[in-house]
Amino acid sequence: VEYVSVRSESDDYVTFNLDGEYKMAIGYEMNVPLSFDQDALVSFAYDIENLDIVFDGLVPSAQLCLDMVNSIPLDFKVNAECIDSEGNISNVMQLTVEGEILAGSHQSATTNSIRISLANKGDIFELHTLRLSLAAAASDEHVGISLNENQGLEIKNITMSIPDGVTIDFAGASEE
């Protein structure tokens, strides 16, 4: 143990004899900032659940738009996967992800628009969960920058739209 600072809670003088035995209560605090080095890789998944959208002939495609507010000093890439109601990853939908998350800081977060286009490949599919996978690697400009507890990623302004609208064909229905 090196560099030990000793302080007393009392202003009274205390005498210690070198040949005596003593019991001391010791408390310590360690404050270690988290920062990234050149080899740092960060990846995690975030699930947007309970969507329960049925993609079929009436709803062939949709777009999910969201803003990612980033105060972490890393650039993130975003990928997405469709999860069915039983928790299985499905390839029935074609996904296109546009946008990336640029590095921010605790003084200046970045707001990044992400657009995920979903298109049905033909089979009827019920989308229960959309899994966003985020991955980042440290770049030279971000190495050694310390993080604090107030930094993170935040999702805002989630919207889902059906680009071509919904077409309902009543021609086949007849009144008798």
GROMACS .gro file of N, CA and C in nm:
model
  528
    1VAL      N    1   0.086  -0.117   0.000
    1VAL     CA    2   0.000   0.000   0.000
    1VAL      C    3   0.090   0.122   0.000
    2GLU      N    4   0.062   0.213  -0.091
    2GLU     CA    5   0.140   0.336  -0.101
    2GLU      C    6   0.049   0.456  -0.094
    3TYR      N    7   0.109   0.570  -0.063
    3TYR     CA    8   0.038   0.698  -0.064
    3TYR      C    9  -0.086   0.697   0.025
    4VAL      N   10  -0.067   0.665   0.149
    4VAL     CA   11  -0.177   0.660   0.244
    4VAL      C   12  -0.187   0.794   0.316
    5SER      N   13  -0.306   0.849   0.318
    5SER     CA   14  -0.330   0.972   0.394
    5SER      C   15  -0.406   0.934   0.520
    6VAL      N   16  -0.362   0.988   0.632
    6VAL     CA   17  -0.427   0.958   0.760
    6VAL      C   18  -0.487   1.087   0.813
    7ARG      N   19  -0.609   1.075   0.862
    7ARG     CA   20  -0.671   1.191   0.924
    7ARG      C   21  -0.749   1.142   1.045
    8SER      N   22  -0.770   1.230   1.136
    8SER     CA   23  -0.843   1.198   1.258
    8SER      C   24  -0.972   1.279   1.261
    9GLU      N   25  -1.076   1.219   1.313
    9GLU     CA   26  -1.203   1.289   1.327
    9GLU      C   27  -1.201   1.384   1.447
   10SER      N   28  -1.092   1.380   1.523
   10SER     CA   29  -1.082   1.460   1.645
   10SER      C   30  -0.960   1.552   1.637
   11ASP      N   31  -0.972   1.667   1.702
   11ASP     CA   32  -0.858   1.758   1.710
   11ASP      C   33  -0.771   1.729   1.832
   12ASP      N   34  -0.811   1.633   1.918
   12ASP     CA   35  -0.734   1.598   2.037
   12ASP      C   36  -0.609   1.520   1.996
   13TYR      N   37  -0.503   1.536   2.075
   13TYR     CA   38  -0.380   1.463   2.052
   13TYR      C   39  -0.396   1.321   2.100
   14VAL      N   40  -0.337   1.229   2.024
   14VAL     CA   41  -0.340   1.087   2.060
   14VAL      C   42  -0.196   1.038   2.060
   15THR      N   43  -0.162   0.958   2.159
   15THR     CA   44  -0.028   0.904   2.167
   15THR      C   45  -0.033   0.755   2.139
   16PHE      N   46   0.054   0.709   2.049
   16PHE     CA   47   0.063   0.568   2.017
   16PHE      C   48   0.198   0.516   2.064
   17ASN      N   49   0.197   0.406   2.134
   17ASN     CA   50   0.321   0.340   2.174
   17ASN      C   51   0.355   0.238   2.067
   18LEU      N   52   0.479   0.236   2.024
   18LEU     CA   53   0.520   0.148   1.916
   18LEU      C   54   0.513   0.001   1.953
   19ASP      N   55   0.517  -0.033   2.081
   19ASP     CA   56   0.514  -0.173   2.119
   19ASP      C   57   0.372  -0.221   2.153
   20GLY      N   58   0.268  -0.140   2.126
   20GLY     CA   59   0.132  -0.178   2.159
   20GLY      C   60   0.057  -0.235   2.040
   21GLU      N   61  -0.057  -0.299   2.071
   21GLU     CA   62  -0.146  -0.351   1.967
   21GLU      C   63  -0.264  -0.257   1.955
   22TYR      N   64  -0.304  -0.228   1.833
   22TYR     CA   65  -0.414  -0.133   1.811
   22TYR      C   66  -0.513  -0.191   1.710
   23LYS      N   67  -0.638  -0.158   1.726
   23LYS     CA   68  -0.742  -0.191   1.629
   23LYS      C   69  -0.792  -0.060   1.572
   24MET      N   70  -0.801  -0.054   1.441
   24MET     CA   71  -0.845   0.069   1.376
   24MET      C   72  -0.958   0.037   1.279
   25ALA      N   73  -1.049   0.127   1.272
   25ALA     CA   74  -1.152   0.120   1.168
   25ALA      C   75  -1.101   0.201   1.051
   26ILE      N   76  -1.097   0.138   0.937
   26ILE     CA   77  -1.044   0.205   0.819
   26ILE      C   78  -1.154   0.214   0.715
   27GLY      N   79  -1.171   0.330   0.661
   27GLY     CA   80  -1.265   0.348   0.550
   27GLY      C   81  -1.189   0.402   0.431
   28TYR      N   82  -1.233   0.367   0.314
   28TYR     CA   83  -1.166   0.419   0.195
   28TYR      C   84  -1.269   0.441   0.085
   29GLU      N   85  -1.229   0.522  -0.007
   29GLU     CA   86  -1.314   0.551  -0.121
   29GLU      C   87  -1.226   0.543  -0.245
   30MET      N   88  -1.279   0.481  -0.349
   30MET     CA   89  -1.203   0.471  -0.472
   30MET      C   90  -1.288   0.532  -0.583
   31ASN      N   91  -1.234   0.625  -0.654
   31ASN     CA   92  -1.305   0.691  -0.761
   31ASN      C   93  -1.224   0.669  -0.888
   32VAL      N   94  -1.268   0.573  -0.970
   32VAL     CA   95  -1.195   0.537  -1.090
   32VAL      C   96  -1.282   0.571  -1.211
   33PRO      N   97  -1.244   0.669  -1.290
   33PRO     CA   98  -1.324   0.704  -1.407
   33PRO      C   99  -1.313   0.597  -1.515
   34LEU      N  100  -1.423   0.576  -1.586
   34LEU     CA  101  -1.424   0.484  -1.698
   34LEU      C  102  -1.390   0.561  -1.824
   35SER      N  103  -1.294   0.509  -1.900
   35SER     CA  104  -1.261   0.568  -2.029
   35SER      C  105  -1.225   0.453  -2.123
   36PHE      N  106  -1.217   0.483  -2.251
   36PHE     CA  107  -1.194   0.380  -2.351
   36PHE      C  108  -1.052   0.388  -2.404
   37ASP      N  109  -0.994   0.269  -2.433
   37ASP     CA  110  -0.863   0.267  -2.497
   37ASP      C  111  -0.884   0.228  -2.644
   38GLN      N  112  -0.775   0.215  -2.720
   38GLN     CA  113  -0.786   0.189  -2.864
   38GLN      C  114  -0.852   0.056  -2.897
   39ASP      N  115  -0.846  -0.041  -2.808
   39ASP     CA  116  -0.901  -0.173  -2.835
   39ASP      C  117  -1.043  -0.191  -2.782
   40ALA      N  118  -1.103  -0.086  -2.730
   40ALA     CA  119  -1.236  -0.097  -2.669
   40ALA      C  120  -1.342  -0.126  -2.775
   41LEU      N  121  -1.426  -0.223  -2.745
   41LEU     CA  122  -1.543  -0.255  -2.827
   41LEU      C  123  -1.664  -0.257  -2.734
   42VAL      N  124  -1.769  -0.189  -2.772
   42VAL     CA  125  -1.891  -0.186  -2.692
   42VAL      C  126  -2.005  -0.232  -2.782
   43SER      N  127  -2.082  -0.330  -2.737
   43SER     CA  128  -2.198  -0.373  -2.815
   43SER      C  129  -2.308  -0.416  -2.719
   44PHE      N  130  -2.430  -0.387  -2.759
   44PHE     CA  131  -2.545  -0.428  -2.679
   44PHE      C  132  -2.669  -0.424  -2.766
   45ALA      N  133  -2.776  -0.485  -2.717
   45ALA     CA  134  -2.903  -0.489  -2.790
   45ALA      C  135  -3.010  -0.421  -2.707
   46TYR      N  136  -3.104  -0.361  -2.777
   46TYR     CA  137  -3.219  -0.297  -2.713
   46TYR      C  138  -3.343  -0.343  -2.788
   47ASP      N  139  -3.440  -0.397  -2.716
   47ASP     CA  140  -3.562  -0.449  -2.778
   47ASP      C  141  -3.677  -0.351  -2.764
   48ILE      N  142  -3.741  -0.320  -2.877
   48ILE     CA  143  -3.866  -0.245  -2.877
   48ILE      C  144  -3.975  -0.352  -2.888
   49GLU      N  145  -4.044  -0.375  -2.777
   49GLU     CA  146  -4.135  -0.490  -2.766
   49GLU      C  147  -4.281  -0.452  -2.783
   50ASN      N  148  -4.362  -0.558  -2.796
   50ASN     CA  149  -4.509  -0.548  -2.801
   50ASN      C  150  -4.558  -0.463  -2.917
   51LEU      N  151  -4.489  -0.470  -3.031
   51LEU     CA  152  -4.534  -0.396  -3.149
   51LEU      C  153  -4.659  -0.461  -3.208
   52ASP      N  154  -4.656  -0.594  -3.220
   52ASP     CA  155  -4.770  -0.674  -3.267
   52ASP      C  156  -4.833  -0.617  -3.395
   53ILE      N  157  -4.750  -0.597  -3.496
   53ILE     CA  158  -4.796  -0.550  -3.626
   53ILE      C  159  -4.796  -0.669  -3.722
   54VAL      N  160  -4.907  -0.690  -3.791
   54VAL     CA  161  -4.918  -0.799  -3.887
   54VAL      C  162  -4.886  -0.744  -4.025
   55PHE      N  163  -4.780  -0.797  -4.086
   55PHE     CA  164  -4.743  -0.759  -4.222
   55PHE      C  165  -4.803  -0.862  -4.317
   56ASP      N  166  -4.888  -0.816  -4.405
   56ASP     CA  167  -4.954  -0.903  -4.502
   56ASP      C  168  -4.981  -0.821  -4.626
   57GLY      N  169  -5.083  -0.858  -4.706
   57GLY     CA  170  -5.117  -0.781  -4.826
   57GLY      C  171  -5.164  -0.641  -4.795
   58LEU      N  172  -5.229  -0.618  -4.679
   58LEU     CA  173  -5.278  -0.485  -4.644
   58LEU      C  174  -5.166  -0.396  -4.591
   59VAL      N  175  -5.075  -0.453  -4.517
   59VAL     CA  176  -4.962  -0.377  -4.462
   59VAL      C  177  -4.834  -0.447  -4.509
   60PRO      N  178  -4.785  -0.409  -4.630
   60PRO     CA  179  -4.666  -0.477  -4.682
   60PRO      C  180  -4.534  -0.421  -4.628
   61SER      N  181  -4.538  -0.296  -4.580
   61SER     CA  182  -4.412  -0.236  -4.533
   61SER      C  183  -4.442  -0.128  -4.429
   62ALA      N  184  -4.335  -0.088  -4.361
   62ALA     CA  185  -4.347   0.018  -4.260
   62ALA      C  186  -4.210   0.081  -4.242
   63GLN      N  187  -4.211   0.198  -4.182
   63GLN     CA  188  -4.087   0.266  -4.147
   63GLN      C  189  -4.091   0.304  -4.000
   64LEU      N  190  -3.985   0.273  -3.929
   64LEU     CA  191  -3.969   0.314  -3.791
   64LEU      C  192  -3.862   0.422  -3.790
   65CYS      N  193  -3.895   0.537  -3.735
   65CYS     CA  194  -3.799   0.647  -3.723
   65CYS      C  195  -3.781   0.678  -3.575
   66LEU      N  196  -3.659   0.705  -3.536
   66LEU     CA  197  -3.631   0.740  -3.397
   66LEU      C  198  -3.508   0.827  -3.390
   67ASP      N  199  -3.498   0.901  -3.283
   67ASP     CA  200  -3.381   0.983  -3.257
   67ASP      C  201  -3.302   0.919  -3.144
   68MET      N  202  -3.172   0.906  -3.163
   68MET     CA  203  -3.082   0.856  -3.060
   68MET      C  204  -2.998   0.974  -3.011
   69VAL      N  205  -3.010   1.005  -2.883
   69VAL     CA  206  -2.932   1.113  -2.822
   69VAL      C  207  -2.813   1.046  -2.753
   70ASN      N  208  -2.693   1.084  -2.797
   70ASN     CA  209  -2.571   1.018  -2.750
   70ASN      C  210  -2.479   1.117  -2.680
   71SER      N  211  -2.449   1.090  -2.554
   71SER     CA  212  -2.351   1.170  -2.482
   71SER      C  213  -2.226   1.087  -2.448
   72ILE      N  214  -2.213   0.970  -2.512
   72ILE     CA  215  -2.096   0.883  -2.495
   72ILE      C  216  -1.996   0.916  -2.606
   73PRO      N  217  -1.867   0.924  -2.577
   73PRO     CA  218  -1.769   0.960  -2.679
   73PRO      C  219  -1.731   0.844  -2.772
   74LEU      N  220  -1.833   0.781  -2.830
   74LEU     CA  221  -1.813   0.672  -2.926
   74LEU      C  222  -1.915   0.685  -3.038
   75ASP      N  223  -1.874   0.651  -3.161
   75ASP     CA  224  -1.966   0.642  -3.273
   75ASP      C  225  -2.025   0.500  -3.274
   76PHE      N  226  -2.157   0.490  -3.285
   76PHE     CA  227  -2.224   0.360  -3.286
   76PHE      C  228  -2.283   0.329  -3.423
   77LYS      N  229  -2.274   0.205  -3.465
   77LYS     CA  230  -2.343   0.153  -3.583
   77LYS      C  231  -2.468   0.082  -3.531
   78VAL      N  232  -2.576   0.087  -3.611
   78VAL     CA  233  -2.702   0.028  -3.570
   78VAL      C  234  -2.744  -0.078  -3.671
   79ASN      N  235  -2.785  -0.194  -3.622
   79ASN     CA  236  -2.846  -0.299  -3.703
   79ASN      C  237  -2.978  -0.336  -3.636
   80ALA      N  238  -3.064  -0.406  -3.710
   80ALA     CA  239  -3.195  -0.443  -3.654
   80ALA      C  240  -3.231  -0.584  -3.696
   81GLU      N  241  -3.313  -0.649  -3.613
   81GLU     CA  242  -3.366  -0.782  -3.641
   81GLU      C  243  -3.512  -0.786  -3.600
   82CYS      N  244  -3.590  -0.864  -3.673
   82CYS     CA  245  -3.731  -0.885  -3.639
   82CYS      C  246  -3.744  -1.009  -3.553
   83ILE      N  247  -3.822  -0.998  -3.447
   83ILE     CA  248  -3.845  -1.109  -3.355
   83ILE      C  249  -3.995  -1.138  -3.355
   84ASP      N  250  -4.031  -1.266  -3.370
   84ASP     CA  251  -4.173  -1.301  -3.369
   84ASP      C  252  -4.223  -1.316  -3.225
   85SER      N  253  -4.350  -1.349  -3.209
   85SER     CA  254  -4.411  -1.356  -3.076
   85SER      C  255  -4.356  -1.470  -2.991
   86GLU      N  256  -4.285  -1.566  -3.053
   86GLU     CA  257  -4.225  -1.675  -2.976
   86GLU      C  258  -4.078  -1.650  -2.946
   87GLY      N  259  -4.028  -1.532  -2.981
   87GLY     CA  260  -3.891  -1.496  -2.950
   87GLY      C  261  -3.789  -1.538  -3.054
   88ASN      N  262  -3.835  -1.584  -3.169
   88ASN     CA  263  -3.744  -1.629  -3.274
   88ASN      C  264  -3.709  -1.514  -3.369
   89ILE      N  265  -3.583  -1.511  -3.411
   89ILE     CA  266  -3.541  -1.414  -3.511
   89ILE      C  267  -3.596  -1.461  -3.645
   90SER      N  268  -3.656  -1.368  -3.719
   90SER     CA  269  -3.721  -1.404  -3.845
   90SER      C  270  -3.652  -1.337  -3.962
   91ASN      N  271  -3.645  -1.411  -4.073
   91ASN     CA  272  -3.592  -1.356  -4.197
   91ASN      C  273  -3.702  -1.327  -4.297
   92VAL      N  274  -3.827  -1.330  -4.254
   92VAL     CA  275  -3.941  -1.304  -4.341
   92VAL      C  276  -3.944  -1.157  -4.385
   93MET      N  277  -3.891  -1.068  -4.302
   93MET     CA  278  -3.891  -0.926  -4.332
   93MET      C  279  -3.753  -0.882  -4.384
   94GLN      N  280  -3.755  -0.792  -4.481
   94GLN     CA  281  -3.632  -0.730  -4.527
   94GLN      C  282  -3.615  -0.598  -4.451
   95LEU      N  283  -3.501  -0.581  -4.387
   95LEU     CA  284  -3.475  -0.462  -4.306
   95LEU      C  285  -3.364  -0.379  -4.369
   96THR      N  286  -3.384  -0.249  -4.370
   96THR     CA  287  -3.281  -0.155  -4.413
   96THR      C  288  -3.267  -0.050  -4.303
   97VAL      N  289  -3.146  -0.034  -4.253
   97VAL     CA  290  -3.120   0.064  -4.148
   97VAL      C  291  -3.041   0.180  -4.208
   98GLU      N  292  -3.092   0.301  -4.192
   98GLU     CA  293  -3.024   0.421  -4.240
   98GLU      C  294  -2.987   0.508  -4.120
   99GLY      N  295  -2.864   0.555  -4.120
   99GLY     CA  296  -2.818   0.644  -4.014
   99GLY      C  297  -2.722   0.575  -3.921
  100GLU      N  298  -2.646   0.656  -3.849
  100GLU     CA  299  -2.555   0.607  -3.747
  100GLU      C  300  -2.557   0.705  -3.632
  101ILE      N  301  -2.500   0.664  -3.522
  101ILE     CA  302  -2.501   0.745  -3.401
  101ILE      C  303  -2.361   0.802  -3.382
  102LEU      N  304  -2.351   0.933  -3.393
  102LEU     CA  305  -2.221   0.999  -3.379
  102LEU      C  306  -2.187   1.023  -3.232
  103ALA      N  307  -2.059   1.025  -3.204
  103ALA     CA  308  -2.011   1.043  -3.066
  103ALA      C  309  -2.058   1.177  -3.010
  104GLY      N  310  -2.086   1.176  -2.881
  104GLY     CA  311  -2.122   1.298  -2.810
  104GLY      C  312  -2.031   1.315  -2.691
  105SER      N  313  -2.068   1.406  -2.604
  105SER     CA  314  -1.991   1.427  -2.482
  105SER      C  315  -2.088   1.471  -2.372
  106HIS      N  316  -2.038   1.478  -2.248
  106HIS     CA  317  -2.127   1.521  -2.141
  106HIS      C  318  -2.162   1.669  -2.155
  107GLN      N  319  -2.082   1.747  -2.226
  107GLN     CA  320  -2.115   1.887  -2.249
  107GLN      C  321  -2.208   1.904  -2.369
  108SER      N  322  -2.196   1.816  -2.468
  108SER     CA  323  -2.271   1.834  -2.592
  108SER      C  324  -2.310   1.698  -2.651
  109ALA      N  325  -2.433   1.657  -2.624
  109ALA     CA  326  -2.484   1.531  -2.679
  109ALA      C  327  -2.518   1.552  -2.826
  110THR      N  328  -2.508   1.445  -2.904
  110THR     CA  329  -2.551   1.450  -3.044
  110THR      C  330  -2.689   1.387  -3.056
  111THR      N  331  -2.771   1.439  -3.146
  111THR     CA  332  -2.901   1.380  -3.176
  111THR      C  333  -2.893   1.325  -3.317
  112ASN      N  334  -2.920   1.195  -3.331
  112ASN     CA  335  -2.900   1.124  -3.457
  112ASN      C  336  -3.029   1.056  -3.499
  113SER      N  337  -3.073   1.082  -3.621
  113SER     CA  338  -3.195   1.021  -3.674
  113SER      C  339  -3.162   0.886  -3.735
  114ILE      N  340  -3.239   0.787  -3.694
  114ILE     CA  341  -3.225   0.651  -3.746
  114ILE      C  342  -3.357   0.614  -3.812
  115ARG      N  343  -3.351   0.559  -3.934
  115ARG     CA  344  -3.471   0.514  -4.005
  115ARG      C  345  -3.454   0.366  -4.037
  116ILE      N  346  -3.552   0.288  -3.997
  116ILE     CA  347  -3.550   0.145  -4.025
  116ILE      C  348  -3.670   0.114  -4.114
  117SER      N  349  -3.641   0.068  -4.235
  117SER     CA  350  -3.747   0.031  -4.329
  117SER      C  351  -3.768  -0.119  -4.321
  118LEU      N  352  -3.894  -0.160  -4.308
  118LEU     CA  353  -3.930  -0.300  -4.298
  118LEU      C  354  -4.019  -0.333  -4.417
  119ALA      N  355  -3.986  -0.438  -4.490
  119ALA     CA  356  -4.066  -0.480  -4.605
  119ALA      C  357  -4.090  -0.630  -4.598
  120ASN      N  358  -4.213  -0.669  -4.619
  120ASN     CA  359  -4.251  -0.810  -4.616
  120ASN      C  360  -4.201  -0.878  -4.743
  121LYS      N  361  -4.138  -0.993  -4.727
  121LYS     CA  362  -4.087  -1.068  -4.842
  121LYS      C  363  -4.195  -1.157  -4.904
  122GLY      N  364  -4.315  -1.159  -4.849
  122GLY     CA  365  -4.422  -1.238  -4.909
  122GLY      C  366  -4.508  -1.314  -4.811
  123ASP      N  367  -4.448  -1.371  -4.709
  123ASP     CA  368  -4.525  -1.447  -4.611
  123ASP      C  369  -4.588  -1.351  -4.510
  124ILE      N  370  -4.701  -1.392  -4.455
  124ILE     CA  371  -4.762  -1.313  -4.347
  124ILE      C  372  -4.672  -1.323  -4.225
  125PHE      N  373  -4.646  -1.210  -4.162
  125PHE     CA  374  -4.557  -1.208  -4.047
  125PHE      C  375  -4.609  -1.112  -3.943
  126GLU      N  376  -4.611  -1.157  -3.817
  126GLU     CA  377  -4.648  -1.069  -3.707
  126GLU      C  378  -4.521  -1.026  -3.635
  127LEU      N  379  -4.493  -0.897  -3.644
  127LEU     CA  380  -4.375  -0.841  -3.578
  127LEU      C  381  -4.409  -0.811  -3.433
  128HIS      N  382  -4.346  -0.883  -3.343
  128HIS     CA  383  -4.369  -0.860  -3.200
  128HIS      C  384  -4.263  -0.764  -3.144
  129THR      N  385  -4.137  -0.786  -3.182
  129THR     CA  386  -4.025  -0.711  -3.126
  129THR      C  387  -3.929  -0.672  -3.236
  130LEU      N  388  -3.879  -0.552  -3.227
  130LEU     CA  389  -3.772  -0.509  -3.315
  130LEU      C  390  -3.648  -0.493  -3.227
  131ARG      N  391  -3.546  -0.572  -3.256
  131ARG     CA  392  -3.422  -0.568  -3.177
  131ARG      C  393  -3.321  -0.478  -3.246
  132LEU      N  394  -3.279  -0.375  -3.176
  132LEU     CA  395  -3.173  -0.287  -3.225
  132LEU      C  396  -3.041  -0.335  -3.166
  133SER      N  397  -2.944  -0.360  -3.252
  133SER     CA  398  -2.810  -0.399  -3.207
  133SER      C  399  -2.717  -0.282  -3.233
  134LEU      N  400  -2.651  -0.236  -3.128
  134LEU     CA  401  -2.561  -0.121  -3.139
  134LEU      C  402  -2.419  -0.168  -3.110
  135ALA      N  403  -2.326  -0.120  -3.190
  135ALA     CA  404  -2.186  -0.158  -3.172
  135ALA      C  405  -2.097  -0.036  -3.197
  136ALA      N  406  -1.991  -0.024  -3.117
  136ALA     CA  407  -1.898   0.088  -3.131
  136ALA      C  408  -1.757   0.039  -3.102
  137ALA      N  409  -1.662   0.100  -3.171
  137ALA     CA  410  -1.521   0.079  -3.144
  137ALA      C  411  -1.460   0.217  -3.119
  138ALA      N  412  -1.368   0.223  -3.026
  138ALA     CA  413  -1.305   0.351  -2.993
  138ALA      C  414  -1.218   0.398  -3.110
  139SER      N  415  -1.223   0.526  -3.135
  139SER     CA  416  -1.134   0.586  -3.235
  139SER      C  417  -1.028   0.667  -3.162
  140ASP      N  418  -0.922   0.701  -3.232
  140ASP     CA  419  -0.811   0.775  -3.170
  140ASP      C  420  -0.856   0.904  -3.103
  141GLU      N  421  -0.953   0.973  -3.162
  141GLU     CA  422  -0.996   1.101  -3.105
  141GLU      C  423  -1.074   1.085  -2.974
  142HIS      N  424  -1.123   0.964  -2.944
  142HIS     CA  425  -1.203   0.943  -2.824
  142HIS      C  426  -1.131   0.864  -2.715
  143VAL      N  427  -1.008   0.820  -2.741
  143VAL     CA  428  -0.932   0.741  -2.645
  143VAL      C  429  -0.899   0.827  -2.523
  144GLY      N  430  -0.924   0.770  -2.405
  144GLY     CA  431  -0.886   0.835  -2.280
  144GLY      C  432  -0.986   0.935  -2.227
  145ILE      N  433  -1.095   0.962  -2.299
  145ILE     CA  434  -1.196   1.055  -2.249
  145ILE      C  435  -1.276   0.984  -2.141
  146SER      N  436  -1.283   1.041  -2.023
  146SER     CA  437  -1.353   0.978  -1.910
  146SER      C  438  -1.504   0.996  -1.921
  147LEU      N  439  -1.576   0.896  -1.874
  147LEU     CA  440  -1.721   0.901  -1.869
  147LEU      C  441  -1.765   0.936  -1.728
  148ASN      N  442  -1.884   0.994  -1.716
  148ASN     CA  443  -1.942   1.011  -1.583
  148ASN      C  444  -2.080   0.945  -1.582
  149GLU      N  445  -2.141   0.940  -1.466
  149GLU     CA  446  -2.267   0.867  -1.450
  149GLU      C  447  -2.384   0.926  -1.527
  150ASN      N  448  -2.372   1.047  -1.576
  150ASN     CA  449  -2.482   1.111  -1.648
  150ASN      C  450  -2.475   1.090  -1.799
  151GLN      N  451  -2.375   1.018  -1.847
  151GLN     CA  452  -2.362   0.997  -1.991
  151GLN      C  453  -2.428   0.866  -2.031
  152GLY      N  454  -2.486   0.865  -2.151
  152GLY     CA  455  -2.549   0.744  -2.201
  152GLY      C  456  -2.615   0.768  -2.335
  153LEU      N  457  -2.697   0.672  -2.374
  153LEU     CA  458  -2.777   0.680  -2.496
  153LEU      C  459  -2.923   0.690  -2.457
  154GLU      N  460  -2.998   0.771  -2.528
  154GLU     CA  461  -3.140   0.787  -2.500
  154GLU      C  462  -3.216   0.781  -2.633
  155ILE      N  463  -3.324   0.705  -2.635
  155ILE     CA  464  -3.410   0.697  -2.753
  155ILE      C  465  -3.525   0.794  -2.734
  156LYS      N  466  -3.549   0.877  -2.838
  156LYS     CA  467  -3.658   0.974  -2.834
  156LYS      C  468  -3.735   0.969  -2.965
  157ASN      N  469  -3.856   1.021  -2.960
  157ASN     CA  470  -3.936   1.046  -3.081
  157ASN      C  471  -3.952   0.923  -3.171
  158ILE      N  472  -3.996   0.812  -3.114
  158ILE     CA  473  -4.018   0.692  -3.194
  158ILE      C  474  -4.150   0.707  -3.269
  159THR      N  475  -4.144   0.691  -3.401
  159THR     CA  476  -4.266   0.691  -3.482
  159THR      C  477  -4.260   0.575  -3.580
  160MET      N  478  -4.375   0.517  -3.607
  160MET     CA  479  -4.384   0.413  -3.709
  160MET      C  480  -4.492   0.455  -3.807
  161SER      N  481  -4.460   0.444  -3.935
  161SER     CA  482  -4.556   0.483  -4.037
  161SER      C  483  -4.562   0.376  -4.145
  162ILE      N  484  -4.673   0.378  -4.218
  162ILE     CA  485  -4.691   0.290  -4.333
  162ILE      C  486  -4.677   0.381  -4.455
  163PRO      N  487  -4.563   0.375  -4.526
  163PRO     CA  488  -4.533   0.472  -4.631
  163PRO      C  489  -4.639   0.484  -4.740
  164ASP      N  490  -4.693   0.372  -4.787
  164ASP     CA  491  -4.790   0.375  -4.897
  164ASP      C  492  -4.933   0.376  -4.846
  165GLY      N  493  -4.952   0.392  -4.717
  165GLY     CA  494  -5.087   0.390  -4.661
  165GLY      C  495  -5.142   0.249  -4.658
  166VAL      N  496  -5.267   0.237  -4.625
  166VAL     CA  497  -5.334   0.107  -4.619
  166VAL      C  498  -5.443   0.107  -4.725
  167THR      N  499  -5.448   0.003  -4.806
  167THR     CA  500  -5.551  -0.010  -4.908
  167THR      C  501  -5.648  -0.117  -4.863
  168ILE      N  502  -5.775  -0.080  -4.857
  168ILE     CA  503  -5.880  -0.177  -4.823
  168ILE      C  504  -5.966  -0.195  -4.947
  169ASP      N  505  -5.974  -0.318  -4.995
  169ASP     CA  506  -6.050  -0.348  -5.116
  169ASP      C  507  -6.189  -0.396  -5.077
  170PHE      N  508  -6.289  -0.311  -5.101
  170PHE     CA  509  -6.428  -0.348  -5.071
  170PHE      C  510  -6.498  -0.405  -5.194
  171ALA      N  511  -6.429  -0.414  -5.307
  171ALA     CA  512  -6.493  -0.459  -5.431
  171ALA      C  513  -6.544  -0.603  -5.420
  172GLY      N  514  -6.477  -0.683  -5.343
  172GLY     CA  515  -6.518  -0.823  -5.329
  172GLY      C  516  -6.635  -0.842  -5.235
  173ALA      N  517  -6.667  -0.740  -5.158
  173ALA     CA  518  -6.778  -0.750  -5.063
  173ALA      C  519  -6.908  -0.714  -5.132
  174SER      N  520  -7.011  -0.785  -5.101
  174SER     CA  521  -7.143  -0.753  -5.159
  174SER      C  522  -7.249  -0.765  -5.053
  175GLU      N  523  -7.354  -0.685  -5.070
  175GLU     CA  524  -7.467  -0.693  -4.978
  175GLU      C  525  -7.573  -0.780  -5.042
  176GLU      N  526  -7.627  -0.870  -4.970
  176GLU     CA  527  -7.735  -0.954  -5.020
  176GLU      C  528  -7.854  -0.946  -4.929
   0.00000   0.00000   0.00000
